[in-house]
Amino acid sequence: MDLVQLQRQLVDYRTSLYHEGFLDEQFTQLQSLQDENNPDFVVEVVSLFFEDSERLLNELSKALEQQVIDFKRMDAQVHQLKGSSSSIGAHRVQKLCIVFRNYCEAQNVEGCLKCLQQVKHEYGIIKTKLESMFQLEQQILNAGGSIPV
Amino acid sequence: MAKPPRLLIRTFARYTERTAFERPLTSGVAYAVRVLHSEREQFEKQQGWTIKRMDTLEQNPVHKDDYNPDLLEPSPIQEEYAPVVFAQDIVSHVVSIDMLSGQEDSKNVLCARKSGKGVLTAPFRLLKTNRLGVILTFAVYKRDLPLNATPTERIQATDGYLGGVFDIESLVEKLLQQLASKQTILVNVLDTTNQSYPISMYGLNASNDGLEHVSLLNFGDPFRKHEMRCRFKQKPPWPWLGITTSIGILVIALLVGHIFHATVNRIAKVEDDCHKMMELKKQAEAADVAKSQFLATVSHEIRTPMNGVLGMLHMLMDTDLDVTQLDYVRTAQASGKALVALINEVLDQAKIESGKLELEEVQFDLRAILDDVLSLFSGKSQDKGVELAVYISDQVPQMLIGDPGRFRQIIINLMGNSIKFTEKGHILVTVHLVEEVIDSIEVETESSSENTLSGFPVADRRQSWKGFRTFSQEGFIHPFSHSINLIVSVEDTGEGIPLEAQSRVFTPFMQVGPSISRTHGGTGIGLSISKCLVNLMKGEIGFASIPKIGSTFTFTAIFTSGSSSSKKYKSQQINKMSNSVSSEFYGMRALVMDPRPVRAKVSKYQIRRLGIHVEVVSQWKQGLSSICRGSNAINMVIVEQEVWDKYLNNSTLFFDTLEKIDYGTPPKVFLLSNSISSSGANISTGVCNMTVIPKPLRSSMLAAALQRTMGVGNKGNPCNGQLNSLSLRNLLLGRKILIVDDNNVNLKVAAGAMKKYGADVVSATRGIEAIELLTPPHQFDACFMDIQMPEMDGFEATRRIRDMEHNINNRIHHGELSVEAYNNVSNWHVSILAMTADVIQATREECLRCGMDGYVSKPFEAEQLYREVSRFFQ
């Protein structure tokens, strides 16, 4: 596939992510922070996000398996997840975190479990999509082109 | 037995006569002596008469006067006799009659002597008089007898018998003399010894109807019983008084009872109603709360897609755009932002209703606000063919301090109403200082109805502020020297408000007719909110409206002058556009061709904002001559649509003359048109290029048009986003910033943003670290602190830092610590801004309370960041 096509593909892919609500304006901001001084900024931040989120999701799963569920701790962790997803513009994940927090406040175990499943699901999706996007970008770079803004 | 002497007889008679008063009830007394048969002859000889016996009435009824004792038969032979020897004169006829010969009398006598007590006879017809009477007989004994003497002893000791005659009739009459009353009383006296056969002693035996009073009479005889029965002769009359009184009392009692009953009922009903009202009130309050919650929720839901739209526009701005596109995008963005603002205003309504509304104090540019509002309505007014214009007096300062959002809200409301109800003519917004207007009130000449913006008549604006206290002679107090008292009028040539609805105009939810909301939309709450806001701004609002002519709404508001830029006030983003552009056109000259002075004034104002000198002519020929005169080179000619339509459309003279100008470049011609489409087709070919500027005239539009035609000014102005980052770069370059956040991702993003603006960033993940790093002396210029952190939250950390700074400052002041050791800074106060994901009012107050200097939302938003940071680094 030639460069222009790749670039167009990237643009379309990105636009679709916005349209479908996976990403929001914040991701754009993030991209604007990337420049010559900081060429891999977005990838770094997103990788950090993946690490952090996976850790948090594991801890949340464990917490919900306990006999006595520590809702407060869970709430704090979901808050973390919410914060980081909002920082990178992972819109859907952020929205789900808000709902998750409500369930934690209400100490609704059923709700929490269901929400956790949804969050994991969404997280999986956004991870895949972002990784695809990064792959595309890498392909463009390898082909000698520049990433369209 | 000796013969009683004649003297004794007479003495007895006389004595009894004289003492008769002692015995009022008796008719007479007599004494009979006991004579045994053996003594009879002797006795008769002594007396000189024979013992006679009584006649019974049935055998020989004799008239009393004819009564002759001598004609009586001598008494038959008996064991003993009881002839009367002494008698009172009244009863003297009974002398010599044997008492034992009468049936009743003998019984009486014998009984008396046996018992030793007085004995009464049954009533019977008396001798001679034949009247009903009774006789009381006492036995007289020869000697005193003891009380327990036997009857035999008594009989033996008897000497004679003393009898008293009671004439019942006279007796009763005497007795009854006391009973005389108004009513005649019938009295029956009866001897009731034999219960079943009472013997009537006195009184007529009249029928026994009516009430009878029975009383027992006691004459002292234990063997006999007597009764007296009294009754009224006439039936008692109806006791009218009693009946009336009792009926009256009954009626009164019934009425009272009825009143009481009614009152109790009423009380019960009122209490019931009260309960219902309480219920309804609770329901209403709950409904109100629910409504507010609903509003808030719905508004939040609307905000999300709006943010999406705004985000897209933002992205569009970052692409390559030319001036016109940029202007359009900016307008779209402004509209979008305005919409979000409106949504916020809806939320504010809930605040207003609960009375928690407060005004901001921010520096703002009035002209910029009105430009915004103008853009907001320009599309709609063009569609309707209504001319929109804004004029702001030169005396109004550039910057004011007040609440721009609320001010804008009021203007939008008034203009919105005008647009809704105006189909032709114009809408003119004017802003003056109150002082200007007051001075002109007195000198106001007769303004002709033709002298308006569009030529259509309007409601006189002076009527709209007629009632304002500010203008009344007594009321006008000169406000503080810094305060600016503005008066704003919105004048339209619409339908006007019907006279009967005019009093209700400021009542919430009041609309002129039920069809209004159907045809025009709206809820009718705008004017009441505007009124509230105007009052909060210490102003007044009023209107003058003439149906079918138009309405003019006027309000005053008090602001303070914002020329002294004090750091206390947050400054809104200054209209970069006007600032950067005005310098480009400064000094140019323009000629405006417009016959209407009001409209020309508006155009002149807008053009002058760009720094261009303006001359106004009303006749095109005049204009032409002044161009050709060439004393002052005119760079541009701005022609009103009206002039063009009337005179120039079909005339080539104008343009030919322009082309023939031999000095310098001919001026560019611009057409001010009411709608974009109409005049486009009218520009005939072969004419020097004429640019169309759509009305409402805005400086920005003009500048854009000028730039295009005159090639002045940098094409592709730095778009908004870059402008922001440029200024942020200016602010933050080289500054040392500390960012504290427990979330790695957030930290990285925030640090990245800061680095982009050229700041020197240090990151920390814990509050304790932050405290350590910010212990004086340090080099940090500012700190962005996340609020929600696990070990120690942002508030606590800030508090500790402030305490620490305070402590050190004090010690430096008291000389305990040397100021040199602290970089010669004696008042340590590092700017700390909170980073928070929830930007709520409450959090803001908390931030300020624990010593923070401001807050920004997470993730960073460039505008807000700039705003907050520029307060410290200017």
PDB file of C-alpha atoms in Angstrom, chain B residues 23 440 460 495 646 654 672 676 696 778 808:
ATOM      1  CA  ARG B  23    -113.782  30.200 119.132  1.00  0.00           C
ATOM      2  CA  SER B 440     -30.232  65.153  26.155  1.00  0.00           C
ATOM      3  CA  ASP B 460     -40.352  56.460  21.671  1.00  0.00           C
ATOM      4  CA  GLU B 495     -45.838  43.887  16.336  1.00  0.00           C
ATOM      5  CA  LYS B 646     -32.595  53.838  -5.765  1.00  0.00           C
ATOM      6  CA  PHE B 654     -20.870  56.667 -10.450  1.00  0.00           C
ATOM      7  CA  LEU B 672     -23.899  47.229   2.746  1.00  0.00           C
ATOM      8  CA  ILE B 676     -26.248  38.133   1.011  1.00  0.00           C
ATOM      9  CA  PRO B 696     -25.498  43.618  10.423  1.00  0.00           C
ATOM     10  CA  HIS B 778      12.929  26.767  46.351  1.00  0.00           C
ATOM     11  CA  ILE B 808       8.957  31.052  57.741  1.00  0.00           C
TER      12      ILE B 808
END
